Tab-separated table of C-alpha atoms in Angstrom:
chain	number	residue	atom	x	y	z
A	1	MET	CA	7.207	-27.658	31.640
A	2	PRO	CA	7.796	-27.097	35.620
A	3	GLN	CA	10.705	-25.710	37.338
A	4	HIS	CA	13.175	-26.946	38.908
A	5	PRO	CA	11.880	-28.132	42.906
A	6	SER	CA	14.356	-26.313	44.330
A	7	ARG	CA	13.481	-22.301	42.852
A	8	VAL	CA	12.081	-20.552	45.714
A	9	ALA	CA	9.381	-17.505	44.210
A	10	LEU	CA	8.459	-14.987	47.204
A	11	VAL	CA	4.602	-13.145	46.257
A	12	THR	CA	4.018	-10.482	48.189
A	13	GLY	CA	0.649	-9.462	48.985
A	14	GLY	CA	-0.382	-13.061	47.875
A	15	THR	CA	-3.229	-13.820	50.258
A	16	SER	CA	-5.941	-12.230	48.077
A	17	GLY	CA	-7.280	-11.530	44.873
A	18	ILE	CA	-4.445	-11.586	41.653
A	19	GLY	CA	-1.912	-12.434	44.267
A	20	ILE	CA	-3.799	-15.890	45.204
A	21	GLU	CA	-3.971	-16.527	41.227
A	22	ILE	CA	-0.238	-16.174	40.983
A	23	ALA	CA	1.120	-18.066	43.986
A	24	ARG	CA	-1.295	-21.185	42.330
A	25	ARG	CA	0.775	-20.517	38.902
A	26	LEU	CA	3.371	-20.544	40.066
A	27	THR	CA	3.507	-23.751	42.514
A	28	ASP	CA	1.468	-25.203	39.598
A	29	ASP	CA	4.857	-24.645	37.439
A	30	GLY	CA	6.793	-26.060	40.562
A	31	PHE	CA	8.508	-23.078	41.965
A	32	THR	CA	8.289	-23.815	46.457
A	33	VAL	CA	6.346	-20.639	46.931
A	34	VAL	CA	6.266	-18.158	49.965
A	35	VAL	CA	3.483	-16.384	50.194
A	36	SER	CA	3.052	-12.956	52.427
A	37	GLY	CA	0.255	-10.834	53.885
A	38	ARG	CA	-0.772	-9.330	56.883
A	39	SER	CA	-3.672	-11.796	57.285
A	40	ARG	CA	-2.527	-14.414	59.336
A	41	ALA	CA	-5.973	-16.497	58.878
A	42	ARG	CA	-5.835	-16.043	55.189
A	43	GLY	CA	-2.603	-16.347	54.980
A	44	ASP	CA	-2.092	-19.599	56.439
A	45	ALA	CA	-5.545	-20.643	54.213
A	46	VAL	CA	-3.781	-19.992	51.045
A	47	ALA	CA	-0.383	-21.884	52.195
A	48	GLY	CA	-3.375	-25.117	52.948
A	49	ASP	CA	-4.242	-24.604	49.787
A	50	LEU	CA	-1.401	-24.489	47.552
A	51	GLY	CA	0.151	-27.709	48.797
A	52	PRO	CA	2.749	-28.821	51.365
A	53	THR	CA	5.476	-26.843	49.812
A	54	ALA	CA	3.926	-23.433	50.743
A	55	ARG	CA	5.047	-21.626	52.985
A	56	PHE	CA	3.148	-18.204	54.486
A	57	ILE	CA	5.160	-15.311	56.483
A	58	GLY	CA	3.313	-12.923	58.026
A	59	ALA	CA	4.439	-8.851	56.948
A	60	ASP	CA	3.303	-5.709	57.272
A	61	LEU	CA	5.240	-4.381	54.442
A	62	THR	CA	4.945	-0.642	55.680
A	63	GLU	CA	6.885	-1.372	59.116
A	64	SER	CA	10.640	-0.064	59.298
A	65	GLY	CA	12.668	-2.955	58.061
A	66	ALA	CA	9.882	-4.942	57.431
A	67	ALA	CA	11.116	-6.302	53.954
A	68	GLU	CA	14.748	-6.885	54.924
A	69	LYS	CA	12.805	-9.252	57.533
A	70	LEU	CA	10.746	-10.689	54.834
A	71	VAL	CA	13.177	-11.634	52.765
A	72	GLN	CA	15.389	-13.223	55.527
A	73	ALA	CA	12.779	-14.985	56.567
A	74	CYS	CA	11.879	-16.504	53.428
A	75	VAL	CA	15.292	-17.633	52.615
A	76	HIS	CA	15.872	-19.062	56.509
A	77	GLN	CA	12.496	-21.453	55.733
A	78	ALA	CA	12.516	-21.907	51.949
A	79	GLY	CA	16.433	-22.183	51.873
A	80	ARG	CA	17.144	-19.667	48.621
A	81	LEU	CA	15.758	-17.291	46.824
A	82	ASP	CA	15.083	-16.673	42.655
A	83	VAL	CA	11.755	-14.917	41.969
A	84	LEU	CA	10.220	-11.924	43.779
A	85	VAL	CA	6.775	-10.873	42.717
A	86	ASN	CA	6.300	-7.248	43.614
A	87	ASN	CA	2.190	-7.614	44.048
A	88	ALA	CA	1.011	-6.053	47.921
A	89	ALA	CA	-0.651	-3.010	47.161
A	90	ILE	CA	-3.732	-0.703	48.043
A	91	ASP	CA	-6.016	0.988	45.846
A	92	HIS	CA	-6.817	5.070	46.305
A	93	THR	CA	-9.124	7.225	44.529
A	94	GLY	CA	-10.497	10.666	45.286
A	95	VAL	CA	-10.203	14.454	43.555
A	96	LEU	CA	-6.538	15.026	43.264
A	97	LEU	CA	-6.532	18.817	43.998
A	98	ASP	CA	-8.750	17.520	47.299
A	99	THR	CA	-6.631	14.434	48.707
A	100	PRO	CA	-4.952	14.763	52.129
A	101	ASP	CA	-1.443	14.218	52.439
A	102	ALA	CA	-1.951	11.560	54.618
A	103	GLU	CA	-3.960	9.210	51.752
A	104	ILE	CA	-1.107	9.905	49.156
A	105	ARG	CA	1.661	9.299	51.576
A	106	ALA	CA	-0.203	5.786	52.728
A	107	THR	CA	-0.388	5.048	48.997
A	108	PHE	CA	2.754	5.564	48.243
A	109	GLU	CA	4.358	3.619	51.404
A	110	THR	CA	2.577	0.434	50.101
A	111	ASN	CA	2.481	0.373	46.590
A	112	THR	CA	6.054	2.532	46.078
A	113	PHE	CA	7.988	2.717	49.226
A	114	ALA	CA	7.732	-1.131	50.376
A	115	ALA	CA	7.661	-2.495	47.152
A	116	ILE	CA	11.339	-0.758	46.714
A	117	ALA	CA	12.272	-2.051	49.678
A	118	CYS	CA	11.186	-5.571	48.616
A	119	LEU	CA	13.378	-5.165	45.519
A	120	GLN	CA	16.020	-3.949	47.085
A	121	ALA	CA	16.179	-6.502	49.713
A	122	ALA	CA	15.657	-10.058	47.174
A	123	GLY	CA	18.520	-8.357	44.700
A	124	ARG	CA	20.887	-8.754	47.877
A	125	VAL	CA	19.875	-11.777	48.612
A	126	MET	CA	20.227	-12.836	44.927
A	127	ARG	CA	23.630	-10.985	44.329
A	128	ARG	CA	25.212	-13.149	47.721
A	129	GLN	CA	23.579	-16.814	45.737
A	130	GLY	CA	25.226	-15.490	42.701
A	131	GLU	CA	23.078	-17.359	40.143
A	132	GLY	CA	20.378	-14.453	38.973
A	133	GLY	CA	16.890	-14.473	39.385
A	134	ALA	CA	14.005	-12.326	38.134
A	135	ILE	CA	12.147	-9.720	40.154
A	136	ILE	CA	8.696	-8.804	39.068
A	137	ASN	CA	6.729	-5.568	39.684
A	138	ILE	CA	2.997	-5.756	39.361
A	139	THR	CA	2.087	-2.390	38.238
A	140	SER	CA	-1.425	-1.300	36.743
A	141	ARG	CA	-2.485	0.428	33.421
A	142	LEU	CA	-2.890	3.582	35.176
A	143	ALA	CA	1.291	3.482	35.356
A	144	SER	CA	0.707	4.657	31.341
A	145	ILE	CA	-2.744	6.270	31.277
A	146	GLY	CA	-4.326	9.226	32.728
A	147	VAL	CA	-7.842	8.572	34.790
A	148	PRO	CA	-9.581	10.937	36.361
A	149	THR	CA	-9.473	10.662	40.348
A	150	MET	CA	-6.883	8.045	40.136
A	151	GLY	CA	-3.852	10.011	40.190
A	152	VAL	CA	-2.542	9.432	43.527
A	153	TYR	CA	-2.402	5.492	42.815
A	154	SER	CA	-1.401	6.015	38.886
A	155	ALA	CA	1.618	7.895	40.287
A	156	SER	CA	2.815	5.597	42.934
A	157	LYS	CA	2.512	2.759	40.315
A	158	GLY	CA	4.475	5.133	37.537
A	159	ALA	CA	7.363	5.205	40.045
A	160	MET	CA	7.261	1.425	40.012
A	161	LEU	CA	7.530	1.359	36.095
A	162	ALA	CA	10.164	3.859	36.294
A	163	LEU	CA	12.057	1.782	38.734
A	164	THR	CA	11.906	-1.789	36.533
A	165	LYS	CA	13.663	-0.246	33.649
A	166	ALA	CA	16.313	1.522	36.072
A	167	ALA	CA	17.164	-1.421	37.989
A	168	ALA	CA	17.131	-3.730	34.974
A	169	VAL	CA	19.810	-1.889	33.381
A	170	GLU	CA	21.469	-1.297	36.868
A	171	LEU	CA	20.986	-5.242	37.899
A	172	ALA	CA	21.632	-6.817	34.721
A	173	PRO	CA	25.352	-7.672	35.297
A	174	LEU	CA	24.207	-9.797	38.010
A	175	GLY	CA	21.811	-11.678	36.205
A	176	ILE	CA	19.078	-9.921	37.821
A	177	ARG	CA	16.432	-9.778	35.305
A	178	VAL	CA	13.322	-7.052	36.312
A	179	ASN	CA	10.242	-6.998	34.724
A	180	ALA	CA	6.196	-5.105	35.382
A	181	VAL	CA	3.495	-6.691	34.659
A	182	ALA	CA	0.790	-4.159	33.930
A	183	PRO	CA	-2.673	-5.370	34.359
A	184	GLY	CA	-6.562	-3.401	33.029
A	185	MET	CA	-9.298	-3.928	34.837
A	186	THR	CA	-9.654	-7.452	36.385
A	187	ASN	CA	-12.058	-9.696	37.674
A	188	THR	CA	-11.265	-9.715	41.656
A	189	PRO	CA	-13.471	-9.423	44.715
A	190	LEU	CA	-12.583	-5.727	44.845
A	191	TYR	CA	-13.962	-5.359	41.518
A	192	ALA	CA	-16.662	-7.027	42.061
A	193	GLN	CA	-17.633	-4.926	45.267
A	194	TRP	CA	-17.163	-1.902	43.008
A	195	VAL	CA	-19.675	-3.063	40.350
A	196	SER	CA	-22.394	-4.753	42.834
A	197	GLU	CA	-21.995	-0.965	44.408
A	198	GLN	CA	-23.176	0.744	40.868
A	199	ALA	CA	-26.453	1.881	40.522
A	200	ASP	CA	-26.890	-1.086	37.603
A	201	PRO	CA	-24.129	-3.267	38.245
A	202	ALA	CA	-25.116	-4.971	34.524
A	203	GLU	CA	-24.513	-1.989	32.389
A	204	THR	CA	-21.674	-1.431	34.464
A	205	ALA	CA	-20.230	-4.464	33.520
A	206	ARG	CA	-20.926	-4.671	29.710
A	207	HIS	CA	-19.763	-0.747	29.984
A	208	VAL	CA	-16.064	-1.510	31.030
A	209	ALA	CA	-15.834	-4.133	29.319
A	210	SER	CA	-16.813	-2.008	25.737
A	211	ALA	CA	-13.865	-0.247	26.433
A	212	ILE	CA	-11.250	-2.839	25.705
A	213	PRO	CA	-10.788	-4.591	22.265
A	214	LEU	CA	-10.623	-7.855	23.550
A	215	GLY	CA	-14.295	-7.021	24.644
A	216	ARG	CA	-13.790	-8.668	28.338
A	217	ILE	CA	-11.703	-7.928	31.732
A	218	ALA	CA	-8.961	-10.055	32.806
A	219	GLU	CA	-9.272	-12.569	35.033
A	220	PRO	CA	-6.367	-12.961	37.393
A	221	ALA	CA	-4.855	-16.095	35.595
A	222	ASP	CA	-4.583	-14.110	32.884
A	223	VAL	CA	-2.084	-11.495	34.924
A	224	ALA	CA	-0.319	-14.542	36.084
A	225	ALA	CA	0.237	-16.495	33.209
A	226	ALA	CA	2.747	-13.390	32.345
A	227	VAL	CA	4.326	-13.244	35.319
A	228	ALA	CA	4.806	-17.472	35.110
A	229	TYR	CA	6.165	-16.457	31.897
A	230	LEU	CA	8.600	-13.774	33.041
A	231	ALA	CA	10.112	-15.931	36.030
A	232	SER	CA	10.426	-18.648	33.424
A	233	PRO	CA	13.626	-19.548	31.854
A	234	GLY	CA	12.207	-18.317	28.635
A	235	ALA	CA	12.339	-15.509	29.288
A	236	ALA	CA	16.191	-15.452	29.999
A	237	TYR	CA	16.944	-12.525	27.960
A	238	ILE	CA	14.144	-10.106	29.066
A	239	THR	CA	14.279	-7.804	31.260
A	240	GLY	CA	13.121	-3.832	31.735
A	241	VAL	CA	9.563	-4.423	29.883
A	242	SER	CA	6.090	-3.817	31.151
A	243	ILE	CA	3.831	-6.453	29.854
A	244	PRO	CA	0.497	-5.060	29.589
A	245	VAL	CA	-2.326	-7.536	30.593
A	246	ASP	CA	-4.974	-5.261	29.480
A	247	GLY	CA	-6.958	-6.589	26.535
A	248	GLY	CA	-5.163	-4.088	24.260
A	249	TYR	CA	-6.469	-1.413	25.947
A	250	LEU	CA	-3.714	0.648	26.084
A	251	ALA	CA	-3.117	-0.154	22.592
A	252	GLN	CA	-6.015	2.420	21.296
């Protein structure tokens, strides 16, 4: 059932990959959606594709005060804020013992510190509005498992998984629900590029799918559907959980 049209959702990292699909699904569900990202060209294109109610606000969330400015601009343009989808992130792979300090810090600046700042800023607005709200952190299956060369990325997402649980308990008296969605391998442009760079792309794709009980990788729409549920009134009694969207990978 569509949401009331006055409900507003902010999707960070909403100009590429999974973020676009999340923004599209929430728009279809009746939200006024504000997408943020660093590229104005991509952002304007996404907002235009989503329709007349969508808005784009440019932001580099690693800059000091950027999260607060983004949330305030969202409220100024859309009137309120009911849902934050903390989706902005960067990837990182590298041999753990040889990963430079600068790469570690850069990964945490976007995946952890900026996401925490967005949660704080959005939570303060929701507290002031006095009507509760929903914060959904996009983490990863790698927040819960160990994979060689993915240690720094895993740590940045694992921190957000831990924060999800703590924030859910602390913000519950305010009616603010905090949950996570943990995608497995997902069919994004980054995934397609990675597969294309392998010696045998078709075999690589088959190998990846064969490790997943449902026999395929996720589509962005699969992730967006989980986000849409957690943003909906149907999830009114759910907080502090992480929903894996991974085809059963973590259940093995």
